[in-house]
Tab-separated table of C-alpha atoms and ligand atoms in Angstrom:
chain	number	residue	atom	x	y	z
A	1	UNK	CA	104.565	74.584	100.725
A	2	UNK	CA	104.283	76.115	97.409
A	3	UNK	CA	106.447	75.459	94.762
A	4	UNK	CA	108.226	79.285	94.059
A	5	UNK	CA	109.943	80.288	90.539
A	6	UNK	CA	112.569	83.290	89.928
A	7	UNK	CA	110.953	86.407	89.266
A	8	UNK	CA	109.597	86.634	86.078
A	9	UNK	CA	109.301	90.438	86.280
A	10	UNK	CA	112.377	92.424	87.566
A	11	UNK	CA	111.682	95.397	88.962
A	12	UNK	CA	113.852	98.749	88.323
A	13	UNK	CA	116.071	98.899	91.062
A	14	UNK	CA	115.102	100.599	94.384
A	15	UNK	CA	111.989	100.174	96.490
A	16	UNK	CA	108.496	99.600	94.980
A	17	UNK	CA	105.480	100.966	96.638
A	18	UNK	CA	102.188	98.440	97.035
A	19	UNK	CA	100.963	100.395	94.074
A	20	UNK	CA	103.891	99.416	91.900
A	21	UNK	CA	103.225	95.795	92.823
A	22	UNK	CA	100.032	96.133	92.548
A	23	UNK	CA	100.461	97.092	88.758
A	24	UNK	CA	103.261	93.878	88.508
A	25	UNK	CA	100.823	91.308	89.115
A	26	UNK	CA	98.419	93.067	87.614
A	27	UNK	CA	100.131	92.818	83.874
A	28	UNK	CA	101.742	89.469	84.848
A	29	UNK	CA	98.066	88.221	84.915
A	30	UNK	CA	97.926	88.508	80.962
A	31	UNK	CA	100.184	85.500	80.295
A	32	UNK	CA	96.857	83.255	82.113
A	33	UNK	CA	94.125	84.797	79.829
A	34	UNK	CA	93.047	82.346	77.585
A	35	UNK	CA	92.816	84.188	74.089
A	36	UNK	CA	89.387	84.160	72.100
A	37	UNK	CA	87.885	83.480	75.440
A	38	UNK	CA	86.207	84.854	78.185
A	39	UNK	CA	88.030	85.626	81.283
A	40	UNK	CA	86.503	85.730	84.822
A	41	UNK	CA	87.464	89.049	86.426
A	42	UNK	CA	87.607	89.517	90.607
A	43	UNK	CA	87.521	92.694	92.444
A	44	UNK	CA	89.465	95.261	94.032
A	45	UNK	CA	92.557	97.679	93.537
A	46	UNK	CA	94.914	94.931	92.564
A	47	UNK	CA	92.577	93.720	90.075
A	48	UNK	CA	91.666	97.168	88.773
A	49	UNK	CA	95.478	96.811	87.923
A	50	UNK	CA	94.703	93.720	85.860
A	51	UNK	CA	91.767	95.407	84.290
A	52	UNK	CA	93.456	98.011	83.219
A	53	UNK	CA	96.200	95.826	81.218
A	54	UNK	CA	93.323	93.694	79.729
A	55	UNK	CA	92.229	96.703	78.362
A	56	UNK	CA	95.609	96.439	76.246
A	57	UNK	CA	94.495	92.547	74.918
A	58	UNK	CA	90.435	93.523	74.882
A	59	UNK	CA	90.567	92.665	70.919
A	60	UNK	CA	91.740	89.223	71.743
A	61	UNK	CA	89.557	87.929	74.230
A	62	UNK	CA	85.242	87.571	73.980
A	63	UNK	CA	85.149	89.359	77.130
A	64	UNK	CA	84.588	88.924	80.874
A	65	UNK	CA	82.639	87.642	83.502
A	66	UNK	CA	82.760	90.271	86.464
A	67	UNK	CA	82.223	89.878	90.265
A	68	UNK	CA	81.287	93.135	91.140
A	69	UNK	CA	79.555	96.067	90.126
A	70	UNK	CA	82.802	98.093	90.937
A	71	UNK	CA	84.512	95.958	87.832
A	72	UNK	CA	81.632	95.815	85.483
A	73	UNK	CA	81.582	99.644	85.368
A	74	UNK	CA	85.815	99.577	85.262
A	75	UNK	CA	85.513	96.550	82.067
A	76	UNK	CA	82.713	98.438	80.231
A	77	UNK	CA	84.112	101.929	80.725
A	78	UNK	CA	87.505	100.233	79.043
A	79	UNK	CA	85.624	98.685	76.131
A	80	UNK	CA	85.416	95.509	77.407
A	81	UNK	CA	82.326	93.694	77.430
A	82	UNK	CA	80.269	91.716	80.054
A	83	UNK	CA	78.469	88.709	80.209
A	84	UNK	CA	75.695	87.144	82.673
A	85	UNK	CA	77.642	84.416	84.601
A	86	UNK	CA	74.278	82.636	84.030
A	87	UNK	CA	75.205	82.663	80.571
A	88	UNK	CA	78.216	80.870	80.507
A	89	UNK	CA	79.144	78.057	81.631
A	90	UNK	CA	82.681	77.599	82.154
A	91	UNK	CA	85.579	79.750	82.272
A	92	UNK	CA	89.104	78.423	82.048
A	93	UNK	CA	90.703	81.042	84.298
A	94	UNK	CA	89.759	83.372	86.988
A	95	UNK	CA	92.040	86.204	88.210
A	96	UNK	CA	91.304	88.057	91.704
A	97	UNK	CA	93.257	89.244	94.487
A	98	UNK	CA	93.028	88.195	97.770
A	99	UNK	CA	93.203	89.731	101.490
A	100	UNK	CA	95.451	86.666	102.669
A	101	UNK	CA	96.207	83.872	101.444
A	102	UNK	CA	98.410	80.522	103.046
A	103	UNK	CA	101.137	78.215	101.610
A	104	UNK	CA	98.531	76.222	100.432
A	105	UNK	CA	96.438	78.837	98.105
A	106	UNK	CA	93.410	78.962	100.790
A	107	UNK	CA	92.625	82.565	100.986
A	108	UNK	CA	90.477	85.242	102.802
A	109	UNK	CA	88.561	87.714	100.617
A	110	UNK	CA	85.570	90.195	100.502
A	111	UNK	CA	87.888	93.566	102.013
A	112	UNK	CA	86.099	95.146	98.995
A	113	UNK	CA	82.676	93.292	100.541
A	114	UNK	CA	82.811	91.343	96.730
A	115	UNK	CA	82.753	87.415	98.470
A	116	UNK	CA	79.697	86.270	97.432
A	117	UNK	CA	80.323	86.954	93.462
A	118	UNK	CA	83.532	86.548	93.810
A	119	UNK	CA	83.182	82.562	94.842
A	120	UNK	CA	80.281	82.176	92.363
A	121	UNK	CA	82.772	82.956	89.443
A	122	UNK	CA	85.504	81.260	91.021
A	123	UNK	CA	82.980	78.073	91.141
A	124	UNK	CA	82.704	78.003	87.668
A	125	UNK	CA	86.360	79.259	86.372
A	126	UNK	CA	89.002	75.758	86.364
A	127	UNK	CA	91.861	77.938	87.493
A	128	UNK	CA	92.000	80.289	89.935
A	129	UNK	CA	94.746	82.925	89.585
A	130	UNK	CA	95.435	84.826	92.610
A	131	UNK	CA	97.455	88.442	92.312
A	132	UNK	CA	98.744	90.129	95.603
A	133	UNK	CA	101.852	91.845	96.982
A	134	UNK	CA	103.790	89.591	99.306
A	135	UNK	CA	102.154	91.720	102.554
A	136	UNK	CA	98.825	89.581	101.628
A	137	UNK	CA	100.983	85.566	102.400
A	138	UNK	CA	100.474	84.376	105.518
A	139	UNK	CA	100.928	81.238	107.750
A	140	UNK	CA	97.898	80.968	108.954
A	141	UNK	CA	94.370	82.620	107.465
A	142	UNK	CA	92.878	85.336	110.196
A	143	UNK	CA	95.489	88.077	111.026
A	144	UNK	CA	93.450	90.199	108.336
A	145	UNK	CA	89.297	90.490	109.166
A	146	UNK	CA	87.514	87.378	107.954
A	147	UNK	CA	84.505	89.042	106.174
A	148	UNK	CA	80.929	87.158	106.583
A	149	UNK	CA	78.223	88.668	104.473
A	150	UNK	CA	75.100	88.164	106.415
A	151	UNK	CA	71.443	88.875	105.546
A	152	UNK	CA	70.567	91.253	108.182
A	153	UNK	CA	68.278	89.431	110.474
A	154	UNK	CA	70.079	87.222	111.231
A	155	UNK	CA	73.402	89.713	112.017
A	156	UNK	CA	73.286	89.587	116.003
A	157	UNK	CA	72.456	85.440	115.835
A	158	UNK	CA	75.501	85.133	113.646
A	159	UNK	CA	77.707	87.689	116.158
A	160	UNK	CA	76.862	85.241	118.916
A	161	UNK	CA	78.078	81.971	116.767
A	162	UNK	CA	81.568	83.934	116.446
A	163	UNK	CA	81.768	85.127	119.625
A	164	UNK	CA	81.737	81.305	121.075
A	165	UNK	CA	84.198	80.912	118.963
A	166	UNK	CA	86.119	83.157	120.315
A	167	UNK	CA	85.894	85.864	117.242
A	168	UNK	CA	84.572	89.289	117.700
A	169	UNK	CA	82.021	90.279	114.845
A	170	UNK	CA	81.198	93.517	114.028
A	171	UNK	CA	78.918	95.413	111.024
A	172	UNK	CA	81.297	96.899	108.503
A	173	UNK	CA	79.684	100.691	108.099
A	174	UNK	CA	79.860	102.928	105.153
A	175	UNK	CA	79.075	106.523	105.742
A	176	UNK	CA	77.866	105.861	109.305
A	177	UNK	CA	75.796	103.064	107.867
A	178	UNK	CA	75.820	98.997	107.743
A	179	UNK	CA	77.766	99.035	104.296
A	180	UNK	CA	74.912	96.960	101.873
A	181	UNK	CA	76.453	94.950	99.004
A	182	UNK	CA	75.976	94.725	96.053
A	183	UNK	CA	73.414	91.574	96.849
A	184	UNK	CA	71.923	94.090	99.336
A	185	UNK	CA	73.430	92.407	102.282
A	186	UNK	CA	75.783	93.086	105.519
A	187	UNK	CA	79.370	92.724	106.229
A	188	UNK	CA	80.363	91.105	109.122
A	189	UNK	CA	84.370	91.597	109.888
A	190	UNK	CA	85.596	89.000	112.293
A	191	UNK	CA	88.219	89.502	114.417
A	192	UNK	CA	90.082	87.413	117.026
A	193	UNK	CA	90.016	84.129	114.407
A	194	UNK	CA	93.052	81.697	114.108
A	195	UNK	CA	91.628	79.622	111.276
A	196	UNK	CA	93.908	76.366	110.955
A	197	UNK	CA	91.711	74.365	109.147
A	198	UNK	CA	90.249	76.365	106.373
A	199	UNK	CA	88.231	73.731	104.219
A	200	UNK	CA	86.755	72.702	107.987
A	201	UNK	CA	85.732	76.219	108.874
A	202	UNK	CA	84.419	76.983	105.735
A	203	UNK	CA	82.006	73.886	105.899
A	204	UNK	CA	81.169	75.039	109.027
A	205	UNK	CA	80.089	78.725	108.954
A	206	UNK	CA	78.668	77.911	105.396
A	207	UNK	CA	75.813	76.106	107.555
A	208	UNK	CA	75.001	78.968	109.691
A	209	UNK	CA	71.602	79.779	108.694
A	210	UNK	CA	71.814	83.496	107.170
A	211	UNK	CA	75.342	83.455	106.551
A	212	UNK	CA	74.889	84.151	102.543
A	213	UNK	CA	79.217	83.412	101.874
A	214	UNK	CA	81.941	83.375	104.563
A	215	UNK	CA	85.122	84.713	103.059
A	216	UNK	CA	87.404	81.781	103.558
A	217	UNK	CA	87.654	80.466	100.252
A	218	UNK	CA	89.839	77.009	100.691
A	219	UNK	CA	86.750	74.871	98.065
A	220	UNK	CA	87.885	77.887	95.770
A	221	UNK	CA	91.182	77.945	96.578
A	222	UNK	CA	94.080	79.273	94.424
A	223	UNK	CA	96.276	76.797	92.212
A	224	UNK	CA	98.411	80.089	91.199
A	225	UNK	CA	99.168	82.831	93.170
A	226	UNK	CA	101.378	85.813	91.296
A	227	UNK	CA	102.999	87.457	94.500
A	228	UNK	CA	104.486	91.000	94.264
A	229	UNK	CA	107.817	90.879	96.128
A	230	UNK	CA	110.909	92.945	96.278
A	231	UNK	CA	112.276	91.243	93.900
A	232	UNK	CA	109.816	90.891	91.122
A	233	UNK	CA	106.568	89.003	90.351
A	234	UNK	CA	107.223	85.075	92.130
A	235	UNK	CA	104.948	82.206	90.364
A	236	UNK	CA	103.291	80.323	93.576
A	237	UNK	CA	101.915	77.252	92.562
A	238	UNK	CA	99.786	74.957	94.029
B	301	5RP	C1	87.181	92.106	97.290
B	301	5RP	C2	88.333	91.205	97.520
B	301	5RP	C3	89.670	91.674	97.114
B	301	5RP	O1	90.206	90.768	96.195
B	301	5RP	C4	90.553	91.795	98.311
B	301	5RP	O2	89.922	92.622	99.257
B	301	5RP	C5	91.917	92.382	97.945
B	301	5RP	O3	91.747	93.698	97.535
B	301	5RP	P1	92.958	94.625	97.118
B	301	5RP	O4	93.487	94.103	95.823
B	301	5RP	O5	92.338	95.998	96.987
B	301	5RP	O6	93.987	94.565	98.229
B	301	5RP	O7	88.216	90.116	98.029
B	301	5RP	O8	85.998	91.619	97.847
């Protein structure tokens, strides 16, 4: 199990809502950015939390790597600027949320369809910071969807792999449409999963011919996690 500190944020008393831990995490975050570097930036409300406090540090970092479209428009529109992932070649940190993640800092991501860029910044970031209220820490990976994006021919080949697995694959829609990402790809949400090994399963599905990223991410698993709890922002480590 992880090791867990004391709070390093105490909350006002009374109840927070998801929001309010949302924007915890999101500012505790700062203390990992590396100033007078770049920092690799993830996707999603949490992490529009985080974006929004870099905004508050912008003059003392280079700027970010994004995984999304969703957060380039969010850094630029804050006066943050953007580089080409191609264009750099490490980062020392990487801060993202995450849809579940284990004990171990294995996680399940892509709720905001982002997996694919997400794990290619991830790949090339030596920490991975994950921020998440303490509804995302589970046991075991697979209570929330796993998310598979696909390339489109080979959706219903890819529904049959999962189903003999015993998972139940379906096409996430977006206005009454397969949802395309930004890679102009399908989501596949799998349900029905139990998924005890995660570095195993990932290996496997990773195979599947037209299976572009599964969204277990245990080779780009967190060493941090900053959990929103009750009782303030708990350190997770790795
Ligand atoms: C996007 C992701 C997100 O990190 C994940 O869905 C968590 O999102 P949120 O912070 O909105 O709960 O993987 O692809």
């Amino acid at each position: 199990m992880p090791s867990a500190s004391t709070p390093t944020f105490a909350p006002q008393p009374g109840a927070l809502t998801q929001d309010q831990l949302k924007t915890l995490v999101g500012q505790a975050a700062l203390q990992y950015v590396v100033r007078g570097e770049l920092v690799g930036v993830g996707t999603g409300s949490t992490v529009n939390k985080f974006i929004d406090a870099l905004a508050s540090i912008k003059d003392q970092i280079k700027g970010a790597v994004s995984s999304s479209v969703a957060s380039t428009e969010r850094l630029l529109a804050l006066g943050i600027p953007v580089f080409d992932s191609n264009d750099v070649e490490r980062l020392s940190v990487y801060i993202d949320g995450a849809d579940e993640i284990d004990g171990h800092g294995n996680m399940v991501k892509g709720g905001g369809a982002a997996l694919t860029r997400e794990k290619i910044v991830a790949a090339q970031s030596d920490k991975f910071v994950c921020i998440a209220d303490e509804s995302k820490l589970v046991e075991v990976l697979g209570q929330f969807p796993l998310p598979v994006e696909v390339i489109p021919m080979a959706t219903a080949r890819v529904v049959r792999q999962f189903a003999a697995m015993g998972g139940n694959a379906v096409v996430r829609q977006k206005n009454g449409q397969a949802l395309v990402t930004d890679n102009g790809q399908h989501i596949l949400d799998v349900t029905g999963l139990q998924i005890r090994d995660p570095l195993a399963f990932e290996t496997q599905v990773s195979q599947w011919p037209g299976v572009v990223t599964v969204g277990v991410f245990a080779f780009q698993r967190a060493q941090v996690c900053l959990l929103g709890t009750a009782q303030g922002v708990k350190t997770l480590a790795f």
